Amino acid sequence: MTTYDSWRLFHGDGRQRPVEMPPAPPWRTFGPVAPDGAPADGPARPYLISPAHADVVNAALHLRRPLLVTGHPGTGKSSLARAIAHELDLGEVLHWPVNSRSTVQDALYRYDAIGRLRETALSRDRGEAEPPLGSFVRLGPLGTALVPGPRPRVLLVDELDKGDVDLPNDLLTVFEEGEFEIPELGRLPEEQSVVEVLTERADERATVRRGRLRCQEFPVVVITSNGERDFPPAFLRRCVRLELPTPDEARLREIVTAHLGEDALEEVDRLLEAFLRRRSARQLATDQLLNAVFLRASGVDLSADGLLDAVLHRLGGVV
C-alpha cells in the first residue's frame, strides 16, 4: 500500500529527487507516433451505452443527419464520436472544438494570403516558378469531413453552445447541401480550375474543382452541447437529438469495471458512496470518480474523502 507521504512525487520544498513516474491511467495513455507523423492507433477505450440510446445513434446514421448530444459534463458526449468511429472502422475523428471566436469559414478552410505573397516574392527573386495556390489553402475539420470518398468521416463538433449565437444557423446550409465554395480558387482561370489543397490530415490532399468541394457520403457528425444555450428550431429540426443521462450507481460500477477491470470494484464502495453524496449537491463528472478509483487501485492509502478531495472540483456551466 502506498502511504500518503510516499505517493507524493512532488513535495513543494525545492529539493530535487529523482523519481520513477508511476503507470498512467488507461485513458491518459497516448499511442506512439507513426513514421508519417500521425498518431498511431492505440487500443480502443471502452464506451457503455444503453440499447435505447444506441438506437438514436443508428437513426442519425441511417438518416445522414447530425447527432446532437446533450447531457451533463462527464456523461460521455465527446467519447461517443470516437466510439462510433471505432466500431464502424471510419478512421480518425476530425475534431472541431468550438469557442466564442469560432466561425464556419475557419472550420471549412483557411487561406494563407500573407504566406502566399511572401513565397511568391521569394520565388520571383530566385527566378523560380510561383508556388501553386493550393499550397496556401488548408481545409479545416468541417471542410476535411466533406472531402468526397467512398466512406464517411466522423466529425466531432465539440460544445457548439459555446459558439456565437448565429453559428448553428450558419451551419445549416453546409449540412443541407453537403458542399461549400472556396472563392479564392473559384476565381482562377479555366486551365487552373482543378487545384490540390491541404487538409486537416498531414498526409492527405484534396482535389477542388472550380472552387467547390462536395461530399460523396455525408459525414457522421456528432455535435455536443452542455445546454448553456438554446438552439434555433430550424437547426434542431435538422438534427437527431440524444440526451445522455447521468449514470446511476449500477452504471458507474459498470464504467469502473470497463475501464479498470473487475479488481477495481474491491476498492470502489466507499469511494462510490462519497462520490454519490457529493454529486447530489453539485455537478461532478464520471471521469472524476475514475481518477479516484485509479489512485486507490494503485495503492494510494488515503480515505475516500481524501482521494475525492484530491481529484474533484466543481464543474461550471448551466445545464
PDB file of C-alpha atoms in Angstrom:
ATOM      1  CA  MET A   1       0.000   0.000   0.000  1.00  0.00           C
ATOM      2  CA  THR A   2       1.333   3.426  -0.948  1.00  0.00           C
ATOM      3  CA  THR A   3       1.281   5.783   2.034  1.00  0.00           C
ATOM      4  CA  TYR A   4       0.292   9.427   1.888  1.00  0.00           C
ATOM      5  CA  ASP A   5       3.938  10.562   2.053  1.00  0.00           C
ATOM      6  CA  SER A   6       5.331   8.012  -0.422  1.00  0.00           C
ATOM      7  CA  TRP A   7       2.696   8.690  -3.088  1.00  0.00           C
ATOM      8  CA  ARG A   8       3.744  12.351  -3.219  1.00  0.00           C
ATOM      9  CA  LEU A   9       6.051  12.723  -6.230  1.00  0.00           C
ATOM     10  CA  PHE A  10       6.108  16.496  -5.789  1.00  0.00           C
ATOM     11  CA  HIS A  11       6.782  17.881  -2.306  1.00  0.00           C
ATOM     12  CA  GLY A  12       6.950  21.606  -2.981  1.00  0.00           C
ATOM     13  CA  ASP A  13      10.116  22.086  -0.910  1.00  0.00           C
ATOM     14  CA  GLY A  14      12.534  22.871  -3.749  1.00  0.00           C
ATOM     15  CA  ARG A  15      14.643  19.706  -3.260  1.00  0.00           C
ATOM     16  CA  GLN A  16      15.498  17.632  -6.321  1.00  0.00           C
ATOM     17  CA  ARG A  17      14.577  13.950  -6.069  1.00  0.00           C
ATOM     18  CA  PRO A  18      14.924  11.537  -9.000  1.00  0.00           C
ATOM     19  CA  VAL A  19      11.560   9.752  -9.217  1.00  0.00           C
ATOM     20  CA  GLU A  20      10.164   6.954 -11.319  1.00  0.00           C
ATOM     21  CA  MET A  21       6.842   8.015 -12.814  1.00  0.00           C
ATOM     22  CA  PRO A  22       4.051   5.557 -11.959  1.00  0.00           C
ATOM     23  CA  PRO A  23       1.899   3.959 -14.674  1.00  0.00           C
ATOM     24  CA  ALA A  24      -0.658   6.342 -16.189  1.00  0.00           C
ATOM     25  CA  PRO A  25      -4.414   5.695 -16.217  1.00  0.00           C
ATOM     26  CA  PRO A  26      -5.551   3.858 -19.364  1.00  0.00           C
ATOM     27  CA  TRP A  27      -7.433   6.945 -20.562  1.00  0.00           C
ATOM     28  CA  ARG A  28      -4.266   9.077 -20.244  1.00  0.00           C
ATOM     29  CA  THR A  29      -2.014   6.716 -22.214  1.00  0.00           C
ATOM     30  CA  PHE A  30      -1.132   8.006 -25.662  1.00  0.00           C
ATOM     31  CA  GLY A  31      -0.095   5.841 -28.572  1.00  0.00           C
ATOM     32  CA  PRO A  32       3.180   6.097 -30.482  1.00  0.00           C
ATOM     33  CA  VAL A  33       3.650   8.365 -33.478  1.00  0.00           C
ATOM     34  CA  ALA A  34       3.657   6.757 -36.909  1.00  0.00           C
ATOM     35  CA  PRO A  35       6.533   7.393 -39.387  1.00  0.00           C
ATOM     36  CA  ASP A  36       4.376   9.952 -41.261  1.00  0.00           C
ATOM     37  CA  GLY A  37       3.939  11.973 -38.069  1.00  0.00           C
ATOM     38  CA  ALA A  38       0.328  10.929 -37.473  1.00  0.00           C
ATOM     39  CA  PRO A  39      -0.706   9.323 -34.167  1.00  0.00           C
ATOM     40  CA  ALA A  40      -0.726   5.556 -34.405  1.00  0.00           C
ATOM     41  CA  ASP A  41      -3.901   3.751 -33.480  1.00  0.00           C
ATOM     42  CA  GLY A  42      -3.955   2.788 -29.827  1.00  0.00           C
ATOM     43  CA  PRO A  43      -6.271   0.406 -28.017  1.00  0.00           C
ATOM     44  CA  ALA A  44      -9.953   1.320 -28.177  1.00  0.00           C
ATOM     45  CA  ARG A  45     -11.325   2.840 -24.996  1.00  0.00           C
ATOM     46  CA  PRO A  46     -14.469   1.188 -23.653  1.00  0.00           C
ATOM     47  CA  TYR A  47     -17.759   3.017 -24.118  1.00  0.00           C
ATOM     48  CA  LEU A  48     -21.022   1.947 -22.491  1.00  0.00           C
ATOM     49  CA  ILE A  49     -24.353   2.988 -23.959  1.00  0.00           C
ATOM     50  CA  SER A  50     -27.862   1.604 -23.499  1.00  0.00           C
ATOM     51  CA  PRO A  51     -29.659  -0.087 -26.420  1.00  0.00           C
ATOM     52  CA  ALA A  52     -32.247   2.722 -26.472  1.00  0.00           C
ATOM     53  CA  HIS A  53     -29.577   5.388 -26.826  1.00  0.00           C
ATOM     54  CA  ALA A  54     -27.709   3.297 -29.407  1.00  0.00           C
ATOM     55  CA  ASP A  55     -30.923   3.228 -31.443  1.00  0.00           C
ATOM     56  CA  VAL A  56     -30.912   7.029 -31.555  1.00  0.00           C
ATOM     57  CA  VAL A  57     -27.339   6.925 -32.874  1.00  0.00           C
ATOM     58  CA  ASN A  58     -28.408   4.420 -35.518  1.00  0.00           C
ATOM     59  CA  ALA A  59     -31.296   6.664 -36.563  1.00  0.00           C
ATOM     60  CA  ALA A  60     -28.835   9.505 -37.199  1.00  0.00           C
ATOM     61  CA  LEU A  61     -26.566   7.175 -39.186  1.00  0.00           C
ATOM     62  CA  HIS A  62     -29.400   5.922 -41.389  1.00  0.00           C
ATOM     63  CA  LEU A  63     -30.851   9.390 -41.954  1.00  0.00           C
ATOM     64  CA  ARG A  64     -27.428  11.002 -42.585  1.00  0.00           C
ATOM     65  CA  ARG A  65     -28.330  13.684 -40.063  1.00  0.00           C
ATOM     66  CA  PRO A  66     -26.110  15.353 -37.438  1.00  0.00           C
ATOM     67  CA  LEU A  67     -26.429  13.813 -33.975  1.00  0.00           C
ATOM     68  CA  LEU A  68     -26.905  16.493 -31.302  1.00  0.00           C
ATOM     69  CA  VAL A  69     -25.762  15.021 -27.972  1.00  0.00           C
ATOM     70  CA  THR A  70     -26.629  16.807 -24.739  1.00  0.00           C
ATOM     71  CA  GLY A  71     -26.091  15.969 -21.080  1.00  0.00           C
ATOM     72  CA  HIS A  72     -24.143  16.961 -18.002  1.00  0.00           C
ATOM     73  CA  PRO A  73     -20.354  17.300 -18.317  1.00  0.00           C
ATOM     74  CA  GLY A  74     -18.664  13.935 -17.963  1.00  0.00           C
ATOM     75  CA  THR A  75     -21.519  11.802 -19.336  1.00  0.00           C
ATOM     76  CA  GLY A  76     -19.507  10.713 -22.380  1.00  0.00           C
ATOM     77  CA  LYS A  77     -20.737  13.066 -25.104  1.00  0.00           C
ATOM     78  CA  SER A  78     -17.394  13.618 -26.833  1.00  0.00           C
ATOM     79  CA  SER A  79     -16.325   9.998 -26.372  1.00  0.00           C
ATOM     80  CA  LEU A  80     -19.376   8.864 -28.336  1.00  0.00           C
ATOM     81  CA  ALA A  81     -17.871  10.172 -31.593  1.00  0.00           C
ATOM     82  CA  ARG A  82     -14.727   8.103 -31.024  1.00  0.00           C
ATOM     83  CA  ALA A  83     -16.788   5.036 -30.149  1.00  0.00           C
ATOM     84  CA  ILE A  84     -18.752   5.359 -33.404  1.00  0.00           C
ATOM     85  CA  ALA A  85     -15.576   5.819 -35.454  1.00  0.00           C
ATOM     86  CA  HIS A  86     -14.006   2.746 -33.840  1.00  0.00           C
ATOM     87  CA  GLU A  87     -16.992   0.419 -34.214  1.00  0.00           C
ATOM     88  CA  LEU A  88     -17.661   1.411 -37.833  1.00  0.00           C
ATOM     89  CA  ASP A  89     -13.948   1.476 -38.731  1.00  0.00           C
ATOM     90  CA  LEU A  90     -14.179   5.038 -40.054  1.00  0.00           C
ATOM     91  CA  GLY A  91     -10.690   6.147 -39.095  1.00  0.00           C
ATOM     92  CA  GLU A  92      -9.521   9.086 -37.021  1.00  0.00           C
ATOM     93  CA  VAL A  93     -12.128  11.503 -35.673  1.00  0.00           C
ATOM     94  CA  LEU A  94     -11.943  15.043 -37.034  1.00  0.00           C
ATOM     95  CA  HIS A  95     -12.284  17.425 -34.092  1.00  0.00           C
ATOM     96  CA  TRP A  96     -13.708  20.952 -34.173  1.00  0.00           C
ATOM     97  CA  PRO A  97     -13.607  22.439 -30.632  1.00  0.00           C
ATOM     98  CA  VAL A  98     -15.969  25.420 -30.701  1.00  0.00           C
ATOM     99  CA  ASN A  99     -15.341  28.643 -28.785  1.00  0.00           C
ATOM    100  CA  SER A 100     -16.698  32.186 -28.860  1.00  0.00           C
ATOM    101  CA  ARG A 101     -14.476  33.097 -31.838  1.00  0.00           C
ATOM    102  CA  SER A 102     -15.294  30.070 -33.983  1.00  0.00           C
ATOM    103  CA  THR A 103     -16.716  30.593 -37.463  1.00  0.00           C
ATOM    104  CA  VAL A 104     -17.946  28.196 -40.124  1.00  0.00           C
ATOM    105  CA  GLN A 105     -15.428  29.756 -42.527  1.00  0.00           C
ATOM    106  CA  ASP A 106     -12.468  28.717 -40.349  1.00  0.00           C
ATOM    107  CA  ALA A 107     -13.900  25.227 -39.902  1.00  0.00           C
ATOM    108  CA  LEU A 108     -14.224  24.863 -43.685  1.00  0.00           C
ATOM    109  CA  TYR A 109     -10.860  26.238 -44.839  1.00  0.00           C
ATOM    110  CA  ARG A 110      -8.096  28.769 -44.177  1.00  0.00           C
ATOM    111  CA  TYR A 111      -6.293  30.740 -46.862  1.00  0.00           C
ATOM    112  CA  ASP A 112      -2.779  31.996 -46.028  1.00  0.00           C
ATOM    113  CA  ALA A 113      -2.699  35.107 -48.239  1.00  0.00           C
ATOM    114  CA  ILE A 114       0.307  36.614 -46.452  1.00  0.00           C
ATOM    115  CA  GLY A 115       2.295  33.403 -46.792  1.00  0.00           C
ATOM    116  CA  ARG A 116       1.476  33.250 -50.492  1.00  0.00           C
ATOM    117  CA  LEU A 117       2.678  36.817 -51.082  1.00  0.00           C
ATOM    118  CA  ARG A 118       5.929  36.121 -49.251  1.00  0.00           C
ATOM    119  CA  GLU A 119       6.649  32.830 -51.034  1.00  0.00           C
ATOM    120  CA  THR A 120       5.704  34.302 -54.435  1.00  0.00           C
ATOM    121  CA  ALA A 121       8.133  37.204 -53.946  1.00  0.00           C
ATOM    122  CA  LEU A 122      10.935  34.831 -52.905  1.00  0.00           C
ATOM    123  CA  SER A 123      10.293  32.588 -55.907  1.00  0.00           C
ATOM    124  CA  ARG A 124      10.460  35.544 -58.277  1.00  0.00           C
ATOM    125  CA  ASP A 125      13.716  36.712 -56.728  1.00  0.00           C
ATOM    126  CA  ARG A 126      15.192  33.248 -57.288  1.00  0.00           C
ATOM    127  CA  GLY A 127      13.822  33.065 -60.825  1.00  0.00           C
ATOM    128  CA  GLU A 128      11.641  30.081 -59.922  1.00  0.00           C
ATOM    129  CA  ALA A 129       8.016  29.315 -60.751  1.00  0.00           C
ATOM    130  CA  GLU A 130       5.435  30.635 -58.327  1.00  0.00           C
ATOM    131  CA  PRO A 131       4.200  28.060 -55.806  1.00  0.00           C
ATOM    132  CA  PRO A 132       0.719  26.687 -56.554  1.00  0.00           C
ATOM    133  CA  LEU A 133      -2.188  28.448 -54.877  1.00  0.00           C
ATOM    134  CA  GLY A 134      -3.385  25.195 -53.327  1.00  0.00           C
ATOM    135  CA  SER A 135      -0.269  25.106 -51.140  1.00  0.00           C
ATOM    136  CA  PHE A 136      -1.725  28.018 -49.172  1.00  0.00           C
ATOM    137  CA  VAL A 137      -5.240  26.627 -48.724  1.00  0.00           C
ATOM    138  CA  ARG A 138      -5.801  24.175 -45.871  1.00  0.00           C
ATOM    139  CA  LEU A 139      -9.177  22.612 -45.170  1.00  0.00           C
ATOM    140  CA  GLY A 140     -10.391  22.754 -41.573  1.00  0.00           C
ATOM    141  CA  PRO A 141     -12.069  19.865 -39.753  1.00  0.00           C
ATOM    142  CA  LEU A 142     -15.502  20.539 -41.299  1.00  0.00           C
ATOM    143  CA  GLY A 143     -14.038  21.007 -44.783  1.00  0.00           C
ATOM    144  CA  THR A 144     -11.963  17.826 -44.457  1.00  0.00           C
ATOM    145  CA  ALA A 145     -15.065  15.899 -43.341  1.00  0.00           C
ATOM    146  CA  LEU A 146     -16.725  16.878 -46.641  1.00  0.00           C
ATOM    147  CA  VAL A 147     -13.892  15.640 -48.859  1.00  0.00           C
ATOM    148  CA  PRO A 148     -15.523  13.109 -51.205  1.00  0.00           C
ATOM    149  CA  GLY A 149     -14.772   9.453 -50.570  1.00  0.00           C
ATOM    150  CA  PRO A 150     -16.485   6.068 -50.516  1.00  0.00           C
ATOM    151  CA  ARG A 151     -16.714   6.015 -46.716  1.00  0.00           C
ATOM    152  CA  PRO A 152     -17.990   8.838 -44.489  1.00  0.00           C
ATOM    153  CA  ARG A 153     -15.716  10.525 -41.999  1.00  0.00           C
ATOM    154  CA  VAL A 154     -16.545  11.232 -38.382  1.00  0.00           C
ATOM    155  CA  LEU A 155     -16.626  14.880 -37.302  1.00  0.00           C
ATOM    156  CA  LEU A 156     -16.917  15.914 -33.655  1.00  0.00           C
ATOM    157  CA  VAL A 157     -18.286  19.448 -33.234  1.00  0.00           C
ATOM    158  CA  ASP A 158     -17.481  19.886 -29.567  1.00  0.00           C
ATOM    159  CA  GLU A 159     -19.502  22.248 -27.318  1.00  0.00           C
ATOM    160  CA  LEU A 160     -21.415  24.091 -30.024  1.00  0.00           C
ATOM    161  CA  ASP A 161     -23.261  26.055 -27.335  1.00  0.00           C
ATOM    162  CA  LYS A 162     -20.021  27.944 -26.586  1.00  0.00           C
ATOM    163  CA  GLY A 163     -20.022  29.481 -30.066  1.00  0.00           C
ATOM    164  CA  ASP A 164     -21.646  32.632 -31.395  1.00  0.00           C
ATOM    165  CA  VAL A 165     -25.429  32.679 -31.321  1.00  0.00           C
ATOM    166  CA  ASP A 166     -25.551  32.651 -35.152  1.00  0.00           C
ATOM    167  CA  LEU A 167     -23.170  29.716 -35.575  1.00  0.00           C
ATOM    168  CA  PRO A 168     -25.866  26.960 -35.659  1.00  0.00           C
ATOM    169  CA  ASN A 169     -27.756  28.781 -38.415  1.00  0.00           C
ATOM    170  CA  ASP A 170     -24.523  29.312 -40.353  1.00  0.00           C
ATOM    171  CA  LEU A 171     -24.019  25.536 -40.346  1.00  0.00           C
ATOM    172  CA  LEU A 172     -27.437  24.782 -41.818  1.00  0.00           C
ATOM    173  CA  THR A 173     -26.514  25.491 -45.435  1.00  0.00           C
ATOM    174  CA  VAL A 174     -23.397  23.322 -45.287  1.00  0.00           C
ATOM    175  CA  PHE A 175     -25.255  20.473 -43.590  1.00  0.00           C
ATOM    176  CA  GLU A 176     -28.154  20.627 -46.042  1.00  0.00           C
ATOM    177  CA  GLU A 177     -26.135  20.947 -49.250  1.00  0.00           C
ATOM    178  CA  GLY A 178     -23.073  18.925 -48.292  1.00  0.00           C
ATOM    179  CA  GLU A 179     -20.800  21.315 -50.167  1.00  0.00           C
ATOM    180  CA  PHE A 180     -19.056  24.663 -49.911  1.00  0.00           C
ATOM    181  CA  GLU A 181     -17.148  27.140 -52.057  1.00  0.00           C
ATOM    182  CA  ILE A 182     -13.591  28.434 -51.808  1.00  0.00           C
ATOM    183  CA  PRO A 183     -13.843  31.792 -53.646  1.00  0.00           C
ATOM    184  CA  GLU A 184     -10.062  32.207 -53.892  1.00  0.00           C
ATOM    185  CA  LEU A 185      -9.975  29.069 -56.092  1.00  0.00           C
ATOM    186  CA  GLY A 186     -13.217  29.789 -57.937  1.00  0.00           C
ATOM    187  CA  ARG A 187     -11.692  32.933 -59.457  1.00  0.00           C
ATOM    188  CA  LEU A 188      -8.850  31.048 -61.151  1.00  0.00           C
ATOM    189  CA  PRO A 189      -8.877  30.704 -64.964  1.00  0.00           C
ATOM    190  CA  GLU A 190     -10.298  27.556 -66.556  1.00  0.00           C
ATOM    191  CA  GLU A 191      -6.886  25.983 -67.147  1.00  0.00           C
ATOM    192  CA  GLN A 192      -6.270  26.164 -63.368  1.00  0.00           C
ATOM    193  CA  SER A 193      -9.749  25.052 -62.294  1.00  0.00           C
ATOM    194  CA  VAL A 194      -8.517  21.812 -60.673  1.00  0.00           C
ATOM    195  CA  VAL A 195      -6.460  22.515 -57.548  1.00  0.00           C
ATOM    196  CA  GLU A 196      -4.908  20.237 -54.929  1.00  0.00           C
ATOM    197  CA  VAL A 197      -5.258  21.674 -51.402  1.00  0.00           C
ATOM    198  CA  LEU A 198      -4.060  20.624 -47.960  1.00  0.00           C
ATOM    199  CA  THR A 199      -6.434  19.046 -45.462  1.00  0.00           C
ATOM    200  CA  GLU A 200      -6.617  18.705 -41.694  1.00  0.00           C
ATOM    201  CA  ARG A 201      -4.638  15.473 -42.024  1.00  0.00           C
ATOM    202  CA  ALA A 202      -0.945  15.939 -42.686  1.00  0.00           C
ATOM    203  CA  ASP A 203      -0.630  13.104 -45.226  1.00  0.00           C
ATOM    204  CA  GLU A 204      -3.718  13.943 -47.279  1.00  0.00           C
ATOM    205  CA  ARG A 205      -4.552  16.241 -50.173  1.00  0.00           C
ATOM    206  CA  ALA A 206      -7.984  17.036 -51.612  1.00  0.00           C
ATOM    207  CA  THR A 207      -8.960  17.971 -55.155  1.00  0.00           C
ATOM    208  CA  VAL A 208     -11.125  21.074 -55.572  1.00  0.00           C
ATOM    209  CA  ARG A 209     -12.775  21.690 -58.927  1.00  0.00           C
ATOM    210  CA  ARG A 210     -13.864  25.178 -59.948  1.00  0.00           C
ATOM    211  CA  GLY A 211     -13.612  26.318 -56.370  1.00  0.00           C
ATOM    212  CA  ARG A 212     -16.247  23.940 -54.999  1.00  0.00           C
ATOM    213  CA  LEU A 213     -15.975  20.825 -52.863  1.00  0.00           C
ATOM    214  CA  ARG A 214     -18.915  18.452 -52.413  1.00  0.00           C
ATOM    215  CA  CYS A 215     -19.080  15.334 -50.245  1.00  0.00           C
ATOM    216  CA  GLN A 216     -19.830  11.899 -51.660  1.00  0.00           C
ATOM    217  CA  GLU A 217     -21.048  10.449 -48.351  1.00  0.00           C
ATOM    218  CA  PHE A 218     -22.367  12.876 -45.733  1.00  0.00           C
ATOM    219  CA  PRO A 219     -20.060  12.666 -42.715  1.00  0.00           C
ATOM    220  CA  VAL A 220     -21.052  11.238 -39.371  1.00  0.00           C
ATOM    221  CA  VAL A 221     -21.451  14.494 -37.442  1.00  0.00           C
ATOM    222  CA  VAL A 222     -21.613  14.362 -33.637  1.00  0.00           C
ATOM    223  CA  ILE A 223     -22.404  17.738 -32.053  1.00  0.00           C
ATOM    224  CA  THR A 224     -22.091  18.087 -28.282  1.00  0.00           C
ATOM    225  CA  SER A 225     -23.715  20.668 -26.042  1.00  0.00           C
ATOM    226  CA  ASN A 226     -23.675  21.254 -22.307  1.00  0.00           C
ATOM    227  CA  GLY A 227     -27.028  23.022 -22.545  1.00  0.00           C
ATOM    228  CA  GLU A 228     -25.652  26.524 -21.960  1.00  0.00           C
ATOM    229  CA  ARG A 229     -27.817  27.932 -24.754  1.00  0.00           C
ATOM    230  CA  ASP A 230     -30.948  27.002 -26.687  1.00  0.00           C
ATOM    231  CA  PHE A 231     -30.516  26.345 -30.404  1.00  0.00           C
ATOM    232  CA  PRO A 232     -32.788  27.725 -33.164  1.00  0.00           C
ATOM    233  CA  PRO A 233     -35.778  25.498 -34.075  1.00  0.00           C
ATOM    234  CA  ALA A 234     -34.614  25.258 -37.695  1.00  0.00           C
ATOM    235  CA  PHE A 235     -31.284  23.816 -36.528  1.00  0.00           C
ATOM    236  CA  LEU A 236     -32.894  21.392 -34.064  1.00  0.00           C
ATOM    237  CA  ARG A 237     -35.288  20.156 -36.755  1.00  0.00           C
ATOM    238  CA  ARG A 238     -32.347  19.039 -38.878  1.00  0.00           C
ATOM    239  CA  CYS A 239     -30.619  17.126 -36.082  1.00  0.00           C
ATOM    240  CA  VAL A 240     -31.320  13.822 -34.371  1.00  0.00           C
ATOM    241  CA  ARG A 241     -31.228  14.550 -30.649  1.00  0.00           C
ATOM    242  CA  LEU A 242     -29.761  12.335 -27.942  1.00  0.00           C
ATOM    243  CA  GLU A 243     -29.666  13.228 -24.253  1.00  0.00           C
ATOM    244  CA  LEU A 244     -27.250  11.145 -22.230  1.00  0.00           C
ATOM    245  CA  PRO A 245     -28.377  10.630 -18.622  1.00  0.00           C
ATOM    246  CA  THR A 246     -26.219  10.996 -15.544  1.00  0.00           C
ATOM    247  CA  PRO A 247     -25.009   7.453 -14.697  1.00  0.00           C
ATOM    248  CA  ASP A 248     -26.664   5.828 -11.680  1.00  0.00           C
ATOM    249  CA  GLU A 249     -24.803   3.638  -9.189  1.00  0.00           C
ATOM    250  CA  ALA A 250     -25.153   0.459 -11.242  1.00  0.00           C
ATOM    251  CA  ARG A 251     -23.900   2.131 -14.413  1.00  0.00           C
ATOM    252  CA  LEU A 252     -20.987   3.723 -12.524  1.00  0.00           C
ATOM    253  CA  ARG A 253     -19.904   0.267 -11.379  1.00  0.00           C
ATOM    254  CA  GLU A 254     -20.083  -0.948 -14.986  1.00  0.00           C
ATOM    255  CA  ILE A 255     -17.981   2.004 -16.151  1.00  0.00           C
ATOM    256  CA  VAL A 256     -15.331   1.384 -13.479  1.00  0.00           C
ATOM    257  CA  THR A 257     -15.156  -2.290 -14.487  1.00  0.00           C
ATOM    258  CA  ALA A 258     -14.899  -1.460 -18.199  1.00  0.00           C
ATOM    259  CA  HIS A 259     -12.011   0.968 -17.686  1.00  0.00           C
ATOM    260  CA  LEU A 260     -10.106  -0.565 -14.768  1.00  0.00           C
ATOM    261  CA  GLY A 261     -11.186  -4.208 -14.559  1.00  0.00           C
ATOM    262  CA  GLU A 262     -13.223  -6.138 -12.011  1.00  0.00           C
ATOM    263  CA  ASP A 263     -10.455  -5.964  -9.395  1.00  0.00           C
ATOM    264  CA  ALA A 264     -11.054  -2.222  -9.095  1.00  0.00           C
ATOM    265  CA  LEU A 265     -14.545  -2.904  -7.724  1.00  0.00           C
ATOM    266  CA  GLU A 266     -12.975  -4.116  -4.490  1.00  0.00           C
ATOM    267  CA  GLU A 267     -11.920  -0.536  -3.754  1.00  0.00           C
ATOM    268  CA  VAL A 268     -14.964   1.275  -5.075  1.00  0.00           C
ATOM    269  CA  ASP A 269     -17.675   1.003  -2.410  1.00  0.00           C
ATOM    270  CA  ARG A 270     -16.643   3.838  -0.094  1.00  0.00           C
ATOM    271  CA  LEU A 271     -15.444   5.980  -2.981  1.00  0.00           C
ATOM    272  CA  LEU A 272     -18.723   5.470  -4.801  1.00  0.00           C
ATOM    273  CA  GLU A 273     -20.745   6.289  -1.706  1.00  0.00           C
ATOM    274  CA  ALA A 274     -18.778   9.508  -1.142  1.00  0.00           C
ATOM    275  CA  PHE A 275     -18.983  10.406  -4.845  1.00  0.00           C
ATOM    276  CA  LEU A 276     -22.760   9.970  -4.993  1.00  0.00           C
ATOM    277  CA  ARG A 277     -23.176  12.012  -1.821  1.00  0.00           C
ATOM    278  CA  ARG A 278     -21.156  14.876  -3.249  1.00  0.00           C
ATOM    279  CA  ARG A 279     -22.767  14.635  -6.692  1.00  0.00           C
ATOM    280  CA  SER A 280     -26.232  15.145  -5.204  1.00  0.00           C
ATOM    281  CA  ALA A 281     -25.155  18.623  -4.053  1.00  0.00           C
ATOM    282  CA  ARG A 282     -23.082  19.751  -7.033  1.00  0.00           C
ATOM    283  CA  GLN A 283     -22.114  18.859 -10.574  1.00  0.00           C
ATOM    284  CA  LEU A 284     -19.476  16.139 -10.854  1.00  0.00           C
ATOM    285  CA  ALA A 285     -18.211  14.081 -13.784  1.00  0.00           C
ATOM    286  CA  THR A 286     -17.837  10.325 -14.053  1.00  0.00           C
ATOM    287  CA  ASP A 287     -14.171  10.561 -15.007  1.00  0.00           C
ATOM    288  CA  GLN A 288     -13.504  12.244 -11.656  1.00  0.00           C
ATOM    289  CA  LEU A 289     -14.676   9.071  -9.934  1.00  0.00           C
ATOM    290  CA  LEU A 290     -12.485   7.019 -12.272  1.00  0.00           C
ATOM    291  CA  ASN A 291      -9.496   9.157 -11.282  1.00  0.00           C
ATOM    292  CA  ALA A 292     -10.123   8.466  -7.597  1.00  0.00           C
ATOM    293  CA  VAL A 293     -10.651   4.735  -8.155  1.00  0.00           C
ATOM    294  CA  PHE A 294      -7.461   4.540 -10.211  1.00  0.00           C
ATOM    295  CA  LEU A 295      -5.447   6.145  -7.408  1.00  0.00           C
ATOM    296  CA  ARG A 296      -6.959   3.796  -4.852  1.00  0.00           C
ATOM    297  CA  ALA A 297      -6.329   0.752  -7.052  1.00  0.00           C
ATOM    298  CA  SER A 298      -2.728   1.951  -7.475  1.00  0.00           C
ATOM    299  CA  GLY A 299      -2.277   1.686  -3.716  1.00  0.00           C
ATOM    300  CA  VAL A 300      -2.706   5.270  -2.525  1.00  0.00           C
ATOM    301  CA  ASP A 301      -3.643   4.924   1.147  1.00  0.00           C
ATOM    302  CA  LEU A 302      -5.995   7.863   1.621  1.00  0.00           C
ATOM    303  CA  SER A 303      -9.546   7.920   2.863  1.00  0.00           C
ATOM    304  CA  ALA A 304     -12.384   8.014   0.347  1.00  0.00           C
ATOM    305  CA  ASP A 305     -12.991  11.675   1.090  1.00  0.00           C
ATOM    306  CA  GLY A 306      -9.266  12.389   0.949  1.00  0.00           C
ATOM    307  CA  LEU A 307      -8.965  10.858  -2.502  1.00  0.00           C
ATOM    308  CA  LEU A 308     -12.028  12.697  -3.746  1.00  0.00           C
ATOM    309  CA  ASP A 309     -10.687  15.949  -2.336  1.00  0.00           C
ATOM    310  CA  ALA A 310      -7.563  15.413  -4.459  1.00  0.00           C
ATOM    311  CA  VAL A 311      -9.382  14.922  -7.769  1.00  0.00           C
ATOM    312  CA  LEU A 312     -12.825  16.533  -7.507  1.00  0.00           C
ATOM    313  CA  HIS A 313     -13.693  20.070  -8.450  1.00  0.00           C
ATOM    314  CA  ARG A 314     -16.958  21.709  -9.245  1.00  0.00           C
ATOM    315  CA  LEU A 315     -17.820  21.832 -12.929  1.00  0.00           C
ATOM    316  CA  GLY A 316     -19.064  25.109 -14.329  1.00  0.00           C
ATOM    317  CA  GLY A 317     -21.892  25.659 -16.768  1.00  0.00           C
ATOM    318  CA  VAL A 318     -25.662  25.700 -16.556  1.00  0.00           C
ATOM    319  CA  VAL A 319     -27.428  22.612 -17.920  1.00  0.00           C
TER     320      VAL A 319
END
